[in-house]
Every structure is written in C-alpha cells, then in structure tokens.
mmCIF file of C-alpha atoms in Angstrom:
data_model
loop_
_atom_site.group_PDB
_atom_site.id
_atom_site.type_symbol
_atom_site.label_atom_id
_atom_site.label_comp_id
_atom_site.label_asym_id
_atom_site.label_seq_id
_atom_site.Cartn_x
_atom_site.Cartn_y
_atom_site.Cartn_z
ATOM 1 C CA MET A 1 61.522 121.590 145.291
ATOM 2 C CA LYS A 2 60.333 118.125 145.038
ATOM 3 C CA ASP A 3 60.923 115.284 148.464
ATOM 4 C CA ILE A 4 63.940 113.052 148.222
ATOM 5 C CA SER A 5 62.468 110.706 149.146
ATOM 6 C CA ASP A 6 60.547 110.475 145.593
ATOM 7 C CA MET A 7 64.162 110.437 144.393
ATOM 8 C CA MET A 8 65.199 107.797 146.322
ATOM 9 C CA SER A 9 62.488 105.292 147.256
ATOM 10 C CA PHE A 10 61.524 102.165 145.828
ATOM 11 C CA ARG A 11 57.879 102.847 143.046
ATOM 12 C CA PRO A 12 56.631 99.759 142.474
ATOM 13 C CA SER A 13 54.865 101.408 139.033
ATOM 14 C CA VAL A 14 58.345 102.247 137.643
ATOM 15 C CA LYS A 15 58.818 100.336 134.309
ATOM 16 C CA VAL A 16 62.236 100.145 132.573
ATOM 17 C CA VAL A 17 62.134 100.373 128.560
ATOM 18 C CA ASP A 18 65.824 98.924 126.923
ATOM 19 C CA ALA A 19 65.515 101.142 123.504
ATOM 20 C CA THR A 20 69.108 99.744 122.597
ATOM 21 C CA LEU A 21 68.002 97.767 119.479
ATOM 22 C CA ARG A 22 65.898 101.100 118.011
ATOM 23 C CA ASP A 23 67.382 103.579 118.980
ATOM 24 C CA GLY A 24 70.850 102.176 118.309
ATOM 25 C CA GLY A 25 70.153 100.494 115.290
ATOM 26 C CA LEU A 26 69.676 104.177 114.148
ATOM 27 C CA VAL A 27 73.625 104.230 114.391
ATOM 28 C CA ASN A 28 74.248 100.835 112.172
ATOM 29 C CA ASP A 29 71.923 101.060 110.202
ATOM 30 C CA PHE A 30 70.389 97.757 112.482
ATOM 31 C CA PHE A 31 73.058 95.643 111.354
ATOM 32 C CA PHE A 32 74.211 94.224 114.821
ATOM 33 C CA PRO A 33 77.277 91.647 115.333
ATOM 34 C CA GLU A 34 76.378 87.724 114.880
ATOM 35 C CA GLY A 35 74.271 86.631 118.306
ATOM 36 C CA PHE A 36 73.551 90.516 118.907
ATOM 37 C CA GLU A 37 69.721 90.388 119.005
ATOM 38 C CA LYS A 38 69.545 86.712 121.577
ATOM 39 C CA ALA A 39 72.325 87.913 123.680
ATOM 40 C CA ILE A 40 70.824 91.522 124.482
ATOM 41 C CA PHE A 41 67.374 89.865 125.056
ATOM 42 C CA GLU A 42 68.738 87.301 127.208
ATOM 43 C CA ALA A 43 70.550 90.044 129.803
ATOM 44 C CA ASN A 44 67.481 91.647 129.594
ATOM 45 C CA VAL A 45 65.558 89.162 131.085
ATOM 46 C CA LYS A 46 68.434 88.487 133.539
ATOM 47 C CA ALA A 47 68.330 92.180 134.566
ATOM 48 C CA GLY A 48 64.455 92.848 135.658
ATOM 49 C CA ILE A 49 64.295 95.365 132.685
ATOM 50 C CA ASP A 50 60.414 95.821 132.300
ATOM 51 C CA ILE A 51 60.194 96.406 128.591
ATOM 52 C CA MET A 52 62.328 95.642 125.431
ATOM 53 C CA GLU A 53 62.128 97.374 122.306
ATOM 54 C CA PHE A 54 62.991 95.308 119.574
ATOM 55 C CA GLY A 55 63.083 97.555 116.592
ATOM 56 C CA TYR A 56 60.220 100.096 114.140
ATOM 57 C CA LYS A 57 57.645 98.666 112.371
ATOM 58 C CA ALA A 58 58.983 100.281 108.924
ATOM 59 C CA ASP A 59 57.106 99.868 105.846
ATOM 60 C CA LYS A 60 58.934 97.660 103.479
ATOM 61 C CA ASP A 61 57.809 100.019 100.364
ATOM 62 C CA LEU A 62 59.870 102.908 101.710
ATOM 63 C CA PHE A 63 62.851 101.126 103.058
ATOM 64 C CA ASP A 64 64.855 98.716 101.097
ATOM 65 C CA VAL A 65 64.910 95.512 102.969
ATOM 66 C CA ASP A 66 68.490 94.873 101.888
ATOM 67 C CA LYS A 67 70.295 98.270 103.257
ATOM 68 C CA PHE A 68 68.299 97.409 107.201
ATOM 69 C CA GLY A 69 68.807 94.792 109.318
ATOM 70 C CA PRO A 70 65.823 92.652 110.441
ATOM 71 C CA CYS A 71 65.116 95.207 113.726
ATOM 72 C CA LYS A 72 63.895 97.920 111.179
ATOM 73 C CA PHE A 73 61.142 95.712 110.138
ATOM 74 C CA CYS A 74 60.007 93.768 113.126
ATOM 75 C CA ASP A 75 59.097 90.805 111.221
ATOM 76 C CA ASP A 76 56.845 88.875 113.716
ATOM 77 C CA ASP A 77 58.732 85.616 112.989
ATOM 78 C CA TYR A 78 61.968 87.746 113.296
ATOM 79 C CA ILE A 79 61.000 88.400 116.576
ATOM 80 C CA ARG A 80 60.049 84.748 117.472
ATOM 81 C CA SER A 81 63.507 83.377 116.408
ATOM 82 C CA VAL A 82 65.276 85.769 118.975
ATOM 83 C CA VAL A 83 62.639 84.858 121.873
ATOM 84 C CA GLY A 84 61.766 81.719 121.449
ATOM 85 C CA ASP A 85 58.943 80.279 123.331
ATOM 86 C CA TYR A 86 59.870 83.180 125.859
ATOM 87 C CA SER A 87 56.907 83.750 128.361
ATOM 88 C CA GLY A 88 57.794 85.702 131.403
ATOM 89 C CA ASP A 89 57.132 89.016 132.725
ATOM 90 C CA MET A 90 59.286 91.153 130.035
ATOM 91 C CA LYS A 91 56.901 92.546 127.484
ATOM 92 C CA LEU A 92 58.283 93.355 123.647
ATOM 93 C CA ALA A 93 57.070 96.721 122.124
ATOM 94 C CA ALA A 94 58.025 97.960 118.860
ATOM 95 C CA MET A 95 57.914 101.130 117.472
ATOM 96 C CA ALA A 96 55.350 102.385 114.649
ATOM 97 C CA ASP A 97 56.980 106.189 113.265
ATOM 98 C CA VAL A 98 53.853 108.168 111.812
ATOM 99 C CA GLY A 99 54.337 108.266 108.188
ATOM 100 C CA ARG A 100 56.534 105.455 107.723
ATOM 101 C CA CYS A 101 54.735 101.933 109.251
ATOM 102 C CA ASN A 102 52.207 100.324 107.316
ATOM 103 C CA TYR A 103 50.102 99.231 110.583
ATOM 104 C CA LYS A 104 46.820 98.011 108.823
ATOM 105 C CA ARG A 105 49.064 95.640 107.265
ATOM 106 C CA ASP A 106 52.068 95.138 109.131
ATOM 107 C CA ILE A 107 50.526 95.101 112.190
ATOM 108 C CA ILE A 108 48.607 92.255 113.195
ATOM 109 C CA GLU A 109 46.104 90.602 116.141
ATOM 110 C CA LYS A 110 47.987 90.426 118.960
ATOM 111 C CA LYS A 111 47.068 87.414 119.736
ATOM 112 C CA ASP A 112 48.976 86.509 117.060
ATOM 113 C CA SER A 113 51.971 88.306 117.546
ATOM 114 C CA PRO A 114 54.490 88.129 120.425
ATOM 115 C CA LEU A 115 54.706 91.911 120.642
ATOM 116 C CA ASP A 116 52.706 93.840 124.001
ATOM 117 C CA LEU A 117 53.603 97.075 123.472
ATOM 118 C CA ILE A 118 53.028 99.448 120.412
ATOM 119 C CA ARG A 119 54.946 102.656 120.725
ATOM 120 C CA VAL A 120 53.607 104.992 118.187
ATOM 121 C CA ALA A 121 56.181 108.236 117.516
ATOM 122 C CA CYS A 122 54.838 111.556 116.178
ATOM 123 C CA TYR A 123 55.623 115.203 115.895
ATOM 124 C CA LEU A 124 53.102 117.479 117.662
ATOM 125 C CA ASN A 125 51.191 118.224 113.698
ATOM 126 C CA GLN A 126 51.078 114.353 113.450
ATOM 127 C CA ILE A 127 48.790 113.659 116.064
ATOM 128 C CA PRO A 128 45.483 113.170 114.117
ATOM 129 C CA ALA A 129 47.464 110.342 112.348
ATOM 130 C CA ALA A 130 48.847 109.349 115.515
ATOM 131 C CA ILE A 131 45.803 108.935 117.164
ATOM 132 C CA ASP A 132 44.676 106.930 113.931
ATOM 133 C CA VAL A 133 47.523 104.457 114.430
ATOM 134 C CA ILE A 134 46.602 103.843 118.469
ATOM 135 C CA GLU A 135 43.333 103.101 117.679
ATOM 136 C CA ASP A 136 44.031 101.072 115.455
ATOM 137 C CA CYS A 137 46.374 99.379 117.642
ATOM 138 C CA THR A 138 44.225 99.359 120.583
ATOM 139 C CA LYS A 139 41.724 97.445 118.577
ATOM 140 C CA LYS A 140 43.839 94.323 117.839
ATOM 141 C CA GLY A 141 44.915 93.987 121.742
ATOM 142 C CA TYR A 142 47.947 95.772 122.252
ATOM 143 C CA GLN A 143 49.236 98.423 125.039
ATOM 144 C CA THR A 144 49.910 101.984 123.353
ATOM 145 C CA SER A 145 52.386 105.015 124.186
ATOM 146 C CA CYS A 146 52.240 108.162 122.586
ATOM 147 C CA ASN A 147 55.875 109.596 121.844
ATOM 148 C CA ILE A 148 55.295 112.802 121.288
ATOM 149 C CA MET A 149 59.171 114.087 119.581
ATOM 150 C CA ALA A 150 61.068 116.971 119.425
ATOM 151 C CA LEU A 151 58.921 118.678 122.329
ATOM 152 C CA SER A 152 61.846 120.891 122.824
ATOM 153 C CA THR A 153 60.456 123.060 119.708
ATOM 154 C CA GLY A 154 56.716 123.056 120.822
ATOM 155 C CA GLN A 155 54.825 125.752 122.141
ATOM 156 C CA GLU A 156 53.167 124.913 125.334
ATOM 157 C CA SER A 157 49.482 126.004 123.833
ATOM 158 C CA ASP A 158 50.248 123.168 121.053
ATOM 159 C CA ILE A 159 52.084 121.187 123.675
ATOM 160 C CA LYS A 160 48.664 121.121 125.709
ATOM 161 C CA ALA A 161 46.079 120.885 122.595
ATOM 162 C CA ALA A 162 47.796 117.497 121.777
ATOM 163 C CA LEU A 163 47.575 116.234 125.118
ATOM 164 C CA ASP A 164 43.933 116.637 125.480
ATOM 165 C CA LEU A 165 43.232 114.810 122.320
ATOM 166 C CA LEU A 166 45.736 111.980 123.113
ATOM 167 C CA GLY A 167 43.916 112.347 126.968
ATOM 168 C CA LYS A 168 40.433 111.235 124.969
ATOM 169 C CA SER A 169 42.107 108.314 123.084
ATOM 170 C CA PRO A 170 42.945 104.732 124.622
ATOM 171 C CA VAL A 171 46.802 105.560 124.511
ATOM 172 C CA ASP A 172 47.852 104.159 127.498
ATOM 173 C CA ILE A 173 51.564 106.208 127.820
ATOM 174 C CA LEU A 174 52.028 109.778 127.441
ATOM 175 C CA TYR A 175 55.704 110.226 126.029
ATOM 176 C CA ILE A 176 57.921 112.808 126.651
ATOM 177 C CA VAL A 177 60.433 112.865 124.226
ATOM 178 C CA ASP A 178 63.407 115.013 123.798
ATOM 179 C CA SER A 179 64.563 114.315 120.721
ATOM 180 C CA TYR A 180 67.239 117.049 120.691
ATOM 181 C CA GLY A 181 68.736 116.582 123.929
ATOM 182 C CA ALA A 182 67.810 120.492 124.446
ATOM 183 C CA ILE A 183 65.461 120.175 127.979
ATOM 184 C CA TYR A 184 67.516 121.423 131.201
ATOM 185 C CA PRO A 185 66.314 119.621 134.325
ATOM 186 C CA GLU A 186 64.275 122.201 135.662
ATOM 187 C CA GLU A 187 62.578 122.929 132.412
ATOM 188 C CA MET A 188 61.776 118.700 132.856
ATOM 189 C CA ALA A 189 60.540 118.933 135.558
ATOM 190 C CA ARG A 190 57.610 122.063 134.200
ATOM 191 C CA VAL A 191 57.290 119.700 131.259
ATOM 192 C CA CYS A 192 56.354 116.746 133.675
ATOM 193 C CA ASP A 193 53.749 119.152 135.654
ATOM 194 C CA MET A 194 52.279 119.597 132.299
ATOM 195 C CA PHE A 195 51.792 116.163 130.968
ATOM 196 C CA GLY A 196 50.861 114.868 134.778
ATOM 197 C CA GLU A 197 48.210 117.340 134.777
ATOM 198 C CA PHE A 198 46.756 115.543 131.396
ATOM 199 C CA ALA A 199 47.542 112.338 132.761
ATOM 200 C CA ALA A 200 45.342 112.579 136.273
ATOM 201 C CA LYS A 201 42.512 113.903 133.975
ATOM 202 C CA TYR A 202 42.375 110.714 131.573
ATOM 203 C CA ASN A 203 44.223 108.256 133.575
ATOM 204 C CA LYS A 204 47.479 107.874 131.472
ATOM 205 C CA LYS A 205 50.400 106.485 133.245
ATOM 206 C CA ILE A 206 53.997 108.986 131.282
ATOM 207 C CA GLY A 207 57.166 107.903 129.974
ATOM 208 C CA ILE A 208 60.747 109.967 129.568
ATOM 209 C CA HIS A 209 62.941 109.250 126.472
ATOM 210 C CA ALA A 210 66.136 111.127 126.825
ATOM 211 C CA HIS A 211 68.839 112.105 124.492
ATOM 212 C CA ASP A 212 71.986 113.221 125.595
ATOM 213 C CA ASN A 213 73.675 116.061 123.384
ATOM 214 C CA GLN A 214 74.187 117.924 126.876
ATOM 215 C CA LYS A 215 75.116 114.910 129.004
ATOM 216 C CA LEU A 216 71.710 115.207 130.368
ATOM 217 C CA ALA A 217 69.927 111.922 129.451
ATOM 218 C CA PHE A 218 70.440 110.685 132.936
ATOM 219 C CA ALA A 219 69.576 113.537 134.977
ATOM 220 C CA ASN A 220 66.711 114.280 133.165
ATOM 221 C CA THR A 221 65.776 110.777 133.636
ATOM 222 C CA ILE A 222 66.041 110.670 136.942
ATOM 223 C CA GLU A 223 64.236 113.820 137.460
ATOM 224 C CA CYS A 224 61.268 112.567 135.278
ATOM 225 C CA VAL A 225 61.354 109.715 138.253
ATOM 226 C CA GLY A 226 61.155 112.135 140.947
ATOM 227 C CA ASP A 227 58.053 113.788 139.088
ATOM 228 C CA GLY A 228 56.495 110.573 139.301
ATOM 229 C CA VAL A 229 57.505 109.697 135.109
ATOM 230 C CA ASP A 230 57.148 106.183 135.564
ATOM 231 C CA TYR A 231 58.382 104.327 132.161
ATOM 232 C CA LEU A 232 62.138 105.209 131.630
ATOM 233 C CA ASP A 233 63.884 104.589 128.308
ATOM 234 C CA ALA A 234 67.677 103.815 128.375
ATOM 235 C CA THR A 235 69.797 101.698 126.103
ATOM 236 C CA TYR A 236 73.290 99.842 126.877
ATOM 237 C CA MET A 237 75.851 101.823 127.070
ATOM 238 C CA SER A 238 73.835 104.932 125.819
ATOM 239 C CA MET A 239 73.921 103.747 122.344
ATOM 240 C CA GLY A 240 71.205 105.527 120.233
ATOM 241 C CA ARG A 241 70.845 108.342 117.315
ATOM 242 C CA GLY A 242 73.696 110.959 117.540
ATOM 243 C CA ALA A 243 74.601 111.961 121.045
ATOM 244 C CA GLY A 244 72.756 108.564 122.242
ATOM 245 C CA ASN A 245 70.317 108.250 125.422
ATOM 246 C CA CYS A 246 70.219 107.671 129.090
ATOM 247 C CA ALA A 247 72.553 104.803 129.655
ATOM 248 C CA MET A 248 71.393 101.747 131.249
ATOM 249 C CA GLU A 249 74.127 101.202 133.633
ATOM 250 C CA LEU A 250 73.725 104.082 135.177
ATOM 251 C CA LEU A 251 69.710 104.302 135.293
ATOM 252 C CA LEU A 252 69.899 100.453 136.996
ATOM 253 C CA GLY A 253 72.444 102.105 139.336
ATOM 254 C CA PHE A 254 70.535 104.289 140.782
ATOM 255 C CA LEU A 255 67.203 102.757 140.678
ATOM 256 C CA THR A 256 66.579 100.876 144.181
ATOM 257 C CA ASN A 257 64.075 98.315 143.330
ATOM 258 C CA PRO A 258 65.989 94.965 143.912
ATOM 259 C CA LYS A 259 64.058 93.619 140.883
ATOM 260 C CA TYR A 260 66.848 95.026 138.721
ATOM 261 C CA ASN A 261 70.729 93.688 138.574
ATOM 262 C CA ILE A 262 73.462 95.652 137.114
ATOM 263 C CA TYR A 263 75.696 92.716 136.582
ATOM 264 C CA PRO A 264 74.225 91.394 133.464
ATOM 265 C CA VAL A 265 73.881 94.810 131.780
ATOM 266 C CA ILE A 266 78.014 94.931 132.936
ATOM 267 C CA LYS A 267 78.418 91.814 131.094
ATOM 268 C CA PHE A 268 77.012 92.694 128.114
ATOM 269 C CA ILE A 269 78.584 95.794 127.767
ATOM 270 C CA GLU A 270 82.144 94.247 127.818
ATOM 271 C CA GLU A 271 81.096 91.199 125.661
ATOM 272 C CA TYR A 272 79.466 92.933 122.991
ATOM 273 C CA MET A 273 79.157 96.598 123.100
ATOM 274 C CA GLN A 274 82.653 97.767 124.001
ATOM 275 C CA PRO A 275 83.783 95.467 121.288
ATOM 276 C CA MET A 276 81.516 97.098 118.269
ATOM 277 C CA LYS A 277 82.933 100.211 119.358
ATOM 278 C CA ASP A 278 85.919 99.826 119.575
ATOM 279 C CA LYS A 279 85.802 98.417 115.732
ATOM 280 C CA GLY A 280 84.244 101.731 114.888
ATOM 281 C CA VAL A 281 80.819 102.072 115.329
ATOM 282 C CA THR A 282 80.425 105.773 116.277
ATOM 283 C CA TRP A 283 77.639 106.803 118.783
ATOM 284 C CA GLY A 284 78.055 109.203 122.118
ATOM 285 C CA TYR A 285 78.534 113.113 123.170
ATOM 286 C CA ASP A 286 80.636 115.328 121.380
ATOM 287 C CA LEU A 287 80.635 118.403 120.398
ATOM 288 C CA GLN A 288 79.010 118.662 117.645
ATOM 289 C CA TYR A 289 75.703 116.966 119.382
ATOM 290 C CA ALA A 290 76.303 119.570 122.568
ATOM 291 C CA LEU A 291 76.074 122.541 120.691
ATOM 292 C CA THR A 292 72.634 121.226 118.178
ATOM 293 C CA GLY A 293 71.523 120.451 121.946
ATOM 294 C CA VAL A 294 72.379 123.907 122.987
ATOM 295 C CA MET A 295 70.827 125.624 119.663
ATOM 296 C CA ASN A 296 67.235 123.210 119.734
ATOM 297 C CA GLN A 297 68.352 122.161 116.535
ATOM 298 C CA HIS A 298 68.038 118.401 115.182
ATOM 299 C CA PRO A 299 70.997 116.800 114.902
ATOM 300 C CA ARG A 300 70.716 115.806 111.507
ATOM 301 C CA THR A 301 73.691 118.112 111.176
ATOM 302 C CA ALA A 302 75.978 116.947 113.567
ATOM 303 C CA ILE A 303 75.331 113.096 112.423
ATOM 304 C CA ALA A 304 76.457 114.438 109.113
ATOM 305 C CA PHE A 305 79.694 116.452 110.520
ATOM 306 C CA THR A 306 80.477 112.900 112.380
ATOM 307 C CA LYS A 307 80.766 110.698 109.214
ATOM 308 C CA GLU A 308 82.716 113.197 107.504
ATOM 309 C CA LYS A 309 85.095 113.297 110.325
ATOM 310 C CA ARG A 310 85.256 116.885 110.273
ATOM 311 C CA LYS A 311 87.277 118.761 113.389
ATOM 312 C CA ASP A 312 86.563 122.355 112.406
ATOM 313 C CA PHE A 313 84.390 123.005 115.240
ATOM 314 C CA THR A 314 84.034 126.707 114.863
ATOM 315 C CA ASN A 315 83.162 126.326 111.358
ATOM 316 C CA PHE A 316 80.360 124.145 112.334
ATOM 317 C CA TYR A 317 79.312 126.706 114.709
ATOM 318 C CA LYS A 318 79.163 129.052 112.326
ATOM 319 C CA GLU A 319 76.779 127.247 110.295
ATOM 320 C CA ILE A 320 74.360 126.085 112.320
ATOM 321 C CA THR A 321 74.354 129.727 113.824
ATOM 322 C CA SER A 322 74.080 131.300 110.226
ATOM 323 C CA GLN A 323 77.132 133.525 111.830
ATOM 324 C CA GLU A 324 79.598 134.408 109.052
#
C-alpha cells in the first residue's frame, strides 16, 4: 500500500493539463460559444493551470474546415488571436493524432509558434509512426508527449515493447490513456509501475489521461498522483468525448499545491459550462457509457446510442455483448 503522504503531500513536479478545448471539442465539433476560448484561457491563467491544450493539429486535407471549429486545427494565428502576446508560465499545447495530421507541413518551428508542447496520440500499432512525429517535433524545438490510447486492450508484452521504443526516442512524457474508461484503480497502480520502470530507465516523465465511463476518472488520476505520475489531464465539468474526463474542479480541490486556485474554475463553469450544457450540449456519465467501460469497448456505440436518444438499455447491452 502506498504511503498516504504520496497522495496528500505537495510535489512541485506535478503539472495540471487542461484538455477541455481538445477532448471537449469532440462533443460539439469544436464549435464553442462566442468568447469561450479566451475566457477559459484567462480562467486557466488565474487558476494556475500549468498547460492548456488548444485542440488538434488536424490535417485540412482530411477534415472539412467548414464542419469544425478552429480548435480542430489549431492554426498558430488563431491561437495568437486568443492568447495575444501572453508570456506567462502556463504552456500551450496541441495534439497531433497519428494518421490524421500533416505534422511536417502544419507544425512549424517552435520559435515561430505560440505552442510549447505537441502531444502525439497513437495506438500501440502506430508507435513507429508516432516516433517519427516525435522526432520531427523535437527537432523543431517542442517538448513532446506520446499518448498511448486504448491501453486497456493491449497485451502487457506489447505495451512494454512500445515503452522501450519510446524510451529510446526523444519524447519527454509517456502518457497512460484509459480511452475506454475500463481501468480500475488497483489495475492503474500496476500500469503506473510498468510505465515507471521505463520512465526511470530512460529519464522520462509520466502523464495520465482518464475517461469517466465508470466514474473512475478522478479516482484513477489521484491513484496516479500517489504513484509518481506528474502530468494530470482534466477538463472543466468533465467535458470530453462520451462520458468525459477527470473533472478539473475535483482535481484542483484534491491537490495541495497552493499555486492552484479553484475559484476561477468554478466561476468559468457557472458562466460558460453550465449554460452550454443547459442548451443541449451532451456529455458525461450515463449507463450506456458505463456498459462500454465494463465491457472494455470503444464508446462509439454508446455515443451513437446517445445521439439517437435511445433508452432501451437492455437491448443496447445485448447488442454490445452479442447476446440474443
């Protein structure tokens, strides 16, 4: 059992990452209310958030720019229109999704960009391609992470092989991603040990990005805090794909670092998040997401169930378990 001091003590290396614009944007095709992006940027600065993720660096040859809001593409000029000439401590990030970005064209030299961190997202079978993105971004001057998605479906031997390859790459942060919200805290502790072995061997940091299908995103995130994970993803009011993510308001309420201030988060939720939800933007825990989490399945079926406004949960259960 971990020492309680590991859970409750102040660790300066901990970094809170706001992923609301990126993961939350998957809920509404990145069309946020007017002024939303600037307001959440200002709230993050006041709250002491360490890193703000603006969205994806999606390939405009693959995605229609008219069908998505600007955080789908994270043009450098757009980010500057939000942050102005900001030069404070909070770092800015964007995600490069392997196979869905043109990183050589769209990710420019760090010296010419407002971004500091490129978060490279991939599945286990895409690790070589991810390393190519990481090497390119590192040469351009960025800090990088590798967010390995759908870890709960991977074989331990495959995960270790991936971590060894990544360890030999210039990546800075190895990210645990519970894409399906299927991992339980006791399992998460073992995952942290596995990542920790390679992080220590290759001098890397570790991050956690949890989904809330079984209402365990917060529990798994604070489990990781106690296991030495430093980069903690969260979103305002848990906004994110499907069941959403670890709630920023819960995470800041837990962390003991006096630099974090929960009040700007609560204010932003009152002024922007709750009104958006009241107008019909849908995310968060529901039974259909719990079922895909329990079954360790991608939530795409639950997302479709939600969009169709279905309530026949028993039929849905039969569908995803192939029961008659």
